[in-house]
C-alpha cells in the first residue's frame, strides 16, 4: 500500500487550529523556519483510513495467538484502556504539587506494595521505562553500593550466563562493567562449577533470569546464591520471566538483591508495536538509599514524592515513571488479586501442555518440565530437510499464527522459543500444535512450501539483507525510487524476546 | 477469572496429556527452600465494574480542573480524537516489536512514516523508532557522540531542561563521560562560552527553545560546537518546528526531544516518547530500532527492522544501546497528530501558541509581573518574576482555579521568585486574563 | 474544513471535467424562487479542540454524580469495556445495513448471533435485528397481532411502563386498533380481569417484572390471553432472564423489551434498542431486518438479510413496517455484553441485583418507609411510600447526593407519595445505606 | 468463521459480577427460570477476538469508498465518538429532573435551532428514532391537524411519486392513509399534469423527496406547492436528501409543512451496521400544537421538557429522543458552522464529477446535472452482455469498493444509484471511476468474471433465495446442520437506500 506521503496533496488539512485574534510575535529571522517540513497533507477522513488500513496489515494479540517467547504476549484487558484515559489520570501534569496528585501517588504506592509482595523485596523505584533500563539502573545501584563501601574499583565484573538476553550484556557495558560469561550445564541450569571458578573478590554481581530463557527453573539457585553472597557480590534478577512464578517463588527469597519487573510482560500492557513498557525495580533494604529520585513515600494518609535522597544515583528518566503503564498494570493486578498465583499456574500449565504435544516432532534440547515457556529446536528438520527455524516460523503465518521467538536463546541451534501465556484457550493451543505438527510433516513432504512461506500475508518473505545493505530509512519524496528486484536470502537474527 | 479460558475439564485433560497429576507437580524443579508457601498478601480481586469504580475514585483524587499553565517539558496540547481511534486499533495496540515483518507491515510502515516525519521536522537524515523519553534520548546521544568522536566529555547548557541534565549525569559515569555545564547569560547561552567549553568535548547539548522558553542563538551554538569538533545536539520541541528552524539546517549532528507535545496526553509524565535523529554519518551508531524499506520475494515493497547489528540481541555487550522495548505506540500517536496537522497546521499551531503566550506575557507585564528575561524572544513559554517566592504565587493562584506555572527556584537557586508559564493553543484569552488576575492579586 | 479533501486545484479540474464554470452553476435546476440567498445563521465553526471543550462544558451542566437509584425502564448497569472496544471498530461502526452481504459478513453474522441470543433469552424461535426501543417494539407487536388475528383491539396492563402504553396509543389509530387498559390490583395484574378484557382482542401486553418492579403471575396472564385467542406479549427486561422464566416457556406468542440494560449507557434515553422475538408462526409478519443463514457459490456458510418480502423496500405500502434504519450497533452492544456474561453471569447479575434491591427494600422498611405493595415479590426495583409527595423526597435526597428514584405520581394519580427505587449491581451496601438515610431524614 | 456459539465451552466466563454478602430473595417457583439460556461461554480475550475477527469481515466508511446511494455514507468524525462518551452525557438518566439535565437540554435546544434554520421551519420534535419514524410521525400530525379542522374523514389520501423510497408508502399504510401514486415525467420531475389530476379535496397531502431519489431537483417545485396548498393539503418533505441542499434551498421555503431530517445521513452518524439513526421533524407553526411530547423549551437561560401539550399526538418513542445521536450531529454541525453550505456544494460537485466520468459507459436515464447523487442504468450491459446491475455491484467489491445502491429507484431498470458524499477525495472518485469503466469493459470481454464476482471477499456470492426458502434465522445448537450445496440464482431486490 501507499505511504501516507504518497497520498499527500498540497493544501489539504486533517485538523484545524484555533486562531485567536491576537498578533503573533516575531521570530528573529535567523531562527525562523525556512523550508516547511514535508509532513503529510490529507483531510481527516483519509488520515483515519490510512491508519485503519495499516492496522489491517498487522497482527496483534487481538488478532490471534502470539507465542513470542520471552515476550509474554498476554491479553490486554480493555478496561485498562478505559481507566488510563480517565481525565483524572490522562490530564494530570507531572509537575503539579503533590496535593494535586494524591490519587496518582496512591496508585503508585499501592503498585509498589504489590510489587514488594510479589518480588519479596523491600523498596521500589518505578522510574525505569522498561526492563533494559531497569537492568542498567540496577547495575548503577550496584556501583553506588560498592562505591559507598569503597569497593567500586575492585569489583568490576558482572557474571552472566550464556543463555542471557542480549540486554544483560549490553547493560553491563553501558554501566561501565566488564562481562564474565558462564556456561549452561547439561540440564539447562547455570554450570555451578564454571560459576564457582569465575566468582571472586572482583565480582560485583550476577545477572540471572530464573526461570531462564530456556524456560527452566534453575535447580541450583540456592547454591548460586551462596556463591555470590559468599563472595560479597550482589545478585540481579532479570524479571522478564516473572510470569512463571508469581505467588510460587519470589526473587527476594531466592537471594536476589535487585529485580526488574517488566510490567508490560507479567502485568499486561498493550505492547503497541514495540512499546511502551515499564521496568520498575525492587531492591533489598541495603540498596534502597541509592534508588533514583523521586521515590514515592507515604505519610499516614498522604503520599509524596521524595527528592531528598542524598545517596541517590540521580534520575534515569523524567518524573516518577511511565504513569499510564502503572495504571494499566495496577488495574490488571487488582483484577487478579491473590489469584496472580493462578495466572502463573495456568501459564505454566499451558506451556507444558504445548510442550507435551510438540516434543515428539521437534528436538527438545533439555527434556524437563518447563515453566511458562519452552525452547524447541528445528535442528533435525534442518539436517534432514534443509528446513530452518525461520521456515517454520514463516509457515506458521500461513496457518494464522504469529511465530514464536526464533534463534534465541543462542545456546540452542535453530531455536523456537514458545510462550503461550495463561490467556490462551486449550482449543487455541491444540490448533497451534496441529499446525506445528503439520509443518513438521510438510518439511519432509514439501519443503519448498516452507522455504517460500508465507504465502497468505500482505507481503511475501521480505529481503532483510537488502534492507541492511542499501539502507532506505525514510521516504525521500521526489527522489524516492519505487523498489524492484527480488530478495535473495534471509538473515538469521533472533526474532522476538 | 474472566481472563482465563481453561475450565476444570480442560485442566484435567491437559495435566493428563503432560503426564502429571497436579499443577503443583509442574513446579517440581523449584527447590523447596525457595518456594512461596502462603497466599499472596495483595488486595482482593475486583470485578470489572468494581475495578473501574476504584480507579475512578483514585482519578478523582487528582486535581485536573485547574487551568493549566504548567509546562517545563510537558505541555497541555490538544490530542485529536483520531489519534486515540488509531491507537485503539487492536492490531496495532496489541502487537509487539515487528520482528516478523510479514506479520507486522502495519507497524513497520507506520514507523517508517514516523522516521520520515521526524527527519523532516528536524532536518536530519535518519531517525530511530523512538527512545523512552526526552531525557533518555539525551543520554543516548552522548553515547553516540562518545563513540563517534572518541572523546570523553560532554557539554550541556544550564538552560537545558534540568531533568535532561540529571539523566545525562546519571548515565555519564557508566559511559566513562564527564559532564560540564555552561551557565546561561540572561536567559540564553553565550556561544563563546560554549566554544570554550566544547574544546576537546564529544558533544554540546542545548535546548531550543530553552528551558526558560527563550530562543537560543541556536545556529551560533551549533557553530561553536562544530568549531571545536564537538557534535552539536539540539533538544527541540516538535510543536515549535513549523515556526523555528530545523536543527539540521543550522549544522547540528543530532536532534533529540520529548515527543509528548505531539500526540500524547500528559498522563502524569508518561508513557511518552523521545525522538532521536541524526545526520547519516551516525546511522550505524544510533541506538534502538530502525525500520528500512526492502522488497519481498516478488519484488513488492515492504518494511523490516534493519541495521540490527547495532542492537543488543545481536551485538550483546558491543551494542549501541541496551534498549529493546521502546515507545512505538506513543510515537505512532505523534505520527498521527503530525499527519493531521500537516506543515500548514503545524506552523499555525506554533503561531497560535506564540500569539497566546505573547498576550499572556504582555498582560502579566502590564499587571506588574515583569518578564524574567525581558529582551529575549520566547515561543510558547516564558518566565516572570512574581515578586515573592513563586511557590506562594502557585498556591495563591490555585485558590482561584489556576495552575499558573512552574517555580524555577526548584532547579535554579536564585530564581526563587520566578515562575515559568506555558501557554498552549488550548488556553483562551479569558483564561489568560484569569491567570493575570490570579497572579496579580 | 478538515473533513473535506478537495483542494482549490481539485475543484477547478472537476468543474472543468463537468463542463461548468462554477459551483453555483451546478445548482441551475433549483428555481430562483426557492433559493436560499443568505449565509446560514448558525453558530460559528469550531476547531476540534474548541468543539470538545464546548461539549465538555455542556456535559458538565448535567448532574451525573448523584448516586443513581432511578430506573423506570432505563437502568444504571455496568457496560463492560469490551463492549466499547467492539463498537469502536471502524468496520462495524461505520458500515450501514448489510444490503451487500459479501461486504458485510461481520455485521450479518453478529446479527445472526444476536437473534440467537434474544431467542435463547426469551424462549422464542425468531427475533428481528432490533427495533428502535422498548416502546416502539410494543407498537410493532400490536401490528403483528392485528394482522395475525384479524382483530382490532389490544389489551395493555396498567402496570406496563407508561411510555410503552403511550406509544401504543399513539400508533393505534393508524393501525385501526383500539387500546384497552387493565388496572392492577395491589401491584400486579389479576388474570381474570385479563381474561375478560382479552375476549375478542388481538393481543394482551403485560410487563414482567412490571413497571412497579413486581413479579406478575406471568404464566397465568399468558394463559388468560391464550384462552381468549389473543396473543400474549410479554415485555421483559433482558437482565432478568437469567433468573426469571422465559416468556416462550409460559406460552407467549411474542416477547419484546428494552435492550438498554444489556450493553448500553443510559445516555439520556438513547440511542438504545428494542428487541422483538416471536414464535415461528409469526416469522413472515415480523417487522424489520432478519438475518438468515445461507451458502455461497462454493457451498461455504454465509449470512444474508432474508425474508425481505416483508419489508418496505420490496412490499412498500404492504410491508409489515416502515422501519429501515434500526439500532444494530446498540443491539451488537447487547450481544457483546450477553456473550461476556454467559448464562452463569446473567443469572448472577440478576441475583446480585435482587440481593441488593432486597436489602434496600428491607432497610427502607426498617427505617419506616413501607413498600407500596408489601406482599409482592420484586426483582431489581420496588416502590416505597415516602410519607410525603415523592417529588419532595427526591429533592431532599438529592441534597445529599442521592437520586433516590422515580415519583410514581407522575404516571399514576393517587400514588403521589410513592417512589420507584431501582438497584443495579453497580450500587453498594454503603450507597444503599446512604439512600435510606437520605430518605428517612 | 465459527459462530460465537460454536466457540462456547461450559464453565467459561467473560466478565465477573460483584457478589455482595447478602441473601438473594426467593423467586416464586413458577416464575423462576428452568432452562438457562444458551448464551455463549467464553473468556474475555476470546470474546474480544471473536468480534475483532468479525469486524475484519466487514466494510465501513473507515475501510473505503461507500457510495451507497440515498444513504449519505459520509465520514464519521472521531471526536463525535469521544464527546458522546463523556460521562456527563453517557451516564445521564433520562428521567432526571430538568435541573439535572440542563446541558443535555441546552444541546437539544441548540440542535433544534440549527434544524429550524436549515429547514426554514418553525418547530421541532427530536423524538423520532429515524427517518421512517419521522415520516409516520409527520403523517400523524397531518391527521391531527385535519381532525382539529374536522377534515380527517374527508382527507384520506397521500400522494407519492413513483420514485419514492419504500418507507413513504409503508408509512402511509401505518398511519392509516391511502396511497395515491403519481408518475415521473421525462425530465425526472414529478409529472405535474398527472399530479393535478390526482389532487383534490380528499387529498391530505404529498410526500416528496427533493432532490428526488433520482438525484434531481424538481424544477416544478413551486407549481407543486401551489397545487397542494391550493387544495388545502399539506406537504411532507422526506429529508433523506438534505445533504444536497443545506444552505442552498430550504424545504420550508419550498412550501413543505413537515420535514424529517435523517441526522444519520446529512449530519453524520456512525451507521453501525444498520443504525442508530435520528429522524427529528421540523414543522410549520400551524402543526406545532400536535407535536409529540415532550418538547424542549427554553425559559430565559433554563431549558425544560414540556409535557403539557393538550393537542399533542402523544409519544412515538421513549423520552425526548436518541440523545447520543443528537450529541454527534450537533458536534458535526458545530464543526462546519455556516460552511454547511460548502458541505452540500462539495457533495454535489463530487457527484457531478463522477457522473461526468461515467455517463459514457453506462446509461443515464435523465441527462441533467445531478445533485448529491445520480442514478445510472446497466440496461445496455444487460441487453448486450447479460451483465446485470448486481453483477456490476459484486464486481466492484473485487476492486475494493462498496457497491452503490442497486435496483432503486424502481423507475430505472438495472439502477445503480451512486452517492459519493462530500467526504471523498478526487483520487478516490477517480479510482472508482476507473473501476466502473474497467467493469464496463469486462462486461464485454469477460462477462463470466462479473457473473461470478466477487472473487476476493471472505465469501463468494451468496444464495439469497435459499435463505428465504429455508429460513434459518438462529443457531440451533446440537441440531444445527452445517450447510452444504451450492446456490442457484440471485434475487433482485433493492440493495441500499
Ligand atoms: C529475558 C529478557 N530480559 C530482558 C528483556 C528486556 O526488557 P525490556 O524489553 O522491557 O527492555 C527482555 C525482553 O525484551 C527479555 O526477554
Ligand atoms: C429517500 C429515503 N427516504 C426515507 C428513508 C428512511 O430513513 P431511515 O432509514 O432513517 O428510517 C431513506 C433511507 O433509508 C431514504 O433513502
Short mmCIF file of N, CA and C and ligand atoms in Angstrom, two decimals, chain A residues 70-71 130-133 135 165 167-168 209 213 238 240-241 260 262 264-265 497, chain B residues 96 99 132 322 324-325, ligand 1:
data_model
loop_
_atom_site.label_atom_id
_atom_site.label_comp_id
_atom_site.label_asym_id
_atom_site.label_seq_id
_atom_site.Cartn_x
_atom_site.Cartn_y
_atom_site.Cartn_z
N UNK A 70 9.53 -15.25 25.60
CA UNK A 70 10.21 -14.23 26.40
C UNK A 70 9.47 -12.90 26.39
N UNK A 71 8.40 -12.79 25.62
CA UNK A 71 7.70 -11.51 25.50
C UNK A 71 6.36 -11.49 26.22
N UNK A 130 11.65 0.57 31.05
CA UNK A 130 11.49 -0.78 30.51
C UNK A 130 12.46 -1.69 31.24
N UNK A 131 12.39 -2.97 30.92
CA UNK A 131 13.28 -3.92 31.58
C UNK A 131 14.74 -3.56 31.40
N UNK A 132 15.11 -3.21 30.18
CA UNK A 132 16.51 -2.89 29.92
C UNK A 132 16.97 -1.74 30.78
N UNK A 133 16.13 -0.76 30.92
CA UNK A 133 16.54 0.37 31.74
C UNK A 133 16.56 -0.01 33.22
N UNK A 135 17.55 -2.92 34.21
CA UNK A 135 18.85 -3.58 34.35
C UNK A 135 19.96 -2.56 34.57
N UNK A 165 19.58 -12.90 27.94
CA UNK A 165 19.05 -12.00 26.92
C UNK A 165 20.11 -10.97 26.58
N UNK A 167 20.04 -7.89 26.30
CA UNK A 167 20.06 -6.66 27.08
C UNK A 167 21.00 -6.76 28.26
N UNK A 168 21.17 -7.95 28.83
CA UNK A 168 22.02 -8.07 30.01
C UNK A 168 23.46 -7.67 29.72
N UNK A 209 18.31 -14.72 34.83
CA UNK A 209 16.89 -14.84 34.55
C UNK A 209 16.46 -16.19 35.09
N UNK A 213 16.00 -18.27 30.11
CA UNK A 213 15.40 -18.09 28.79
C UNK A 213 15.13 -19.44 28.12
N UNK A 238 16.72 -10.70 36.40
CA UNK A 238 16.04 -10.21 35.20
C UNK A 238 14.62 -10.75 35.25
N UNK A 240 12.10 -10.72 33.42
CA UNK A 240 11.33 -10.93 32.19
C UNK A 240 10.45 -12.18 32.27
N UNK A 241 10.87 -13.13 33.11
CA UNK A 241 10.11 -14.37 33.18
C UNK A 241 9.30 -14.51 34.47
N UNK A 260 14.20 -6.39 38.25
CA UNK A 260 13.30 -5.52 37.48
C UNK A 260 12.05 -6.31 37.13
N UNK A 262 9.18 -6.42 34.29
CA UNK A 262 8.67 -5.89 33.02
C UNK A 262 7.15 -5.84 33.17
N UNK A 264 5.05 -4.67 31.36
CA UNK A 264 4.38 -4.95 30.09
C UNK A 264 4.37 -6.44 29.77
N UNK A 265 5.09 -7.22 30.50
CA UNK A 265 5.01 -8.66 30.26
C UNK A 265 4.07 -9.27 31.30
N UNK A 497 11.65 -11.87 21.80
CA UNK A 497 12.30 -11.65 23.09
C UNK A 497 12.57 -10.19 23.34
N UNK B 96 3.63 -6.55 19.22
CA UNK B 96 4.91 -6.18 19.83
C UNK B 96 5.88 -5.83 18.71
N UNK B 99 9.40 -8.07 14.85
CA UNK B 99 10.49 -8.98 14.48
C UNK B 99 10.15 -9.75 13.23
N UNK B 132 12.94 6.23 25.10
CA UNK B 132 11.97 6.25 26.20
C UNK B 132 11.29 7.60 26.39
N UNK B 322 21.26 -0.76 25.13
CA UNK B 322 20.57 -1.97 25.60
C UNK B 322 19.08 -1.92 25.31
N UNK B 324 15.36 -2.29 24.09
CA UNK B 324 14.58 -3.18 23.23
C UNK B 324 13.14 -2.70 23.22
N UNK B 325 12.38 -2.93 24.28
CA UNK B 325 11.06 -2.31 24.33
C UNK B 325 11.24 -0.80 24.24
C1 LIG E 1 14.86 -12.19 29.16
C2 LIG E 1 14.71 -10.74 28.89
N1 LIG E 1 15.43 -9.84 29.58
C3 LIG E 1 15.31 -8.53 29.37
C4 LIG E 1 14.45 -8.03 28.44
C5 LIG E 1 14.40 -6.57 28.24
O1 LIG E 1 13.19 -6.00 28.70
P1 LIG E 1 12.54 -4.72 28.00
O2 LIG E 1 12.14 -5.13 26.65
O3 LIG E 1 11.41 -4.39 28.89
O4 LIG E 1 13.56 -3.64 27.98
C6 LIG E 1 13.66 -8.92 27.70
C7 LIG E 1 12.65 -8.53 26.70
O5 LIG E 1 12.73 -7.77 25.84
C8 LIG E 1 13.79 -10.30 27.94
O6 LIG E 1 13.07 -11.17 27.25
#
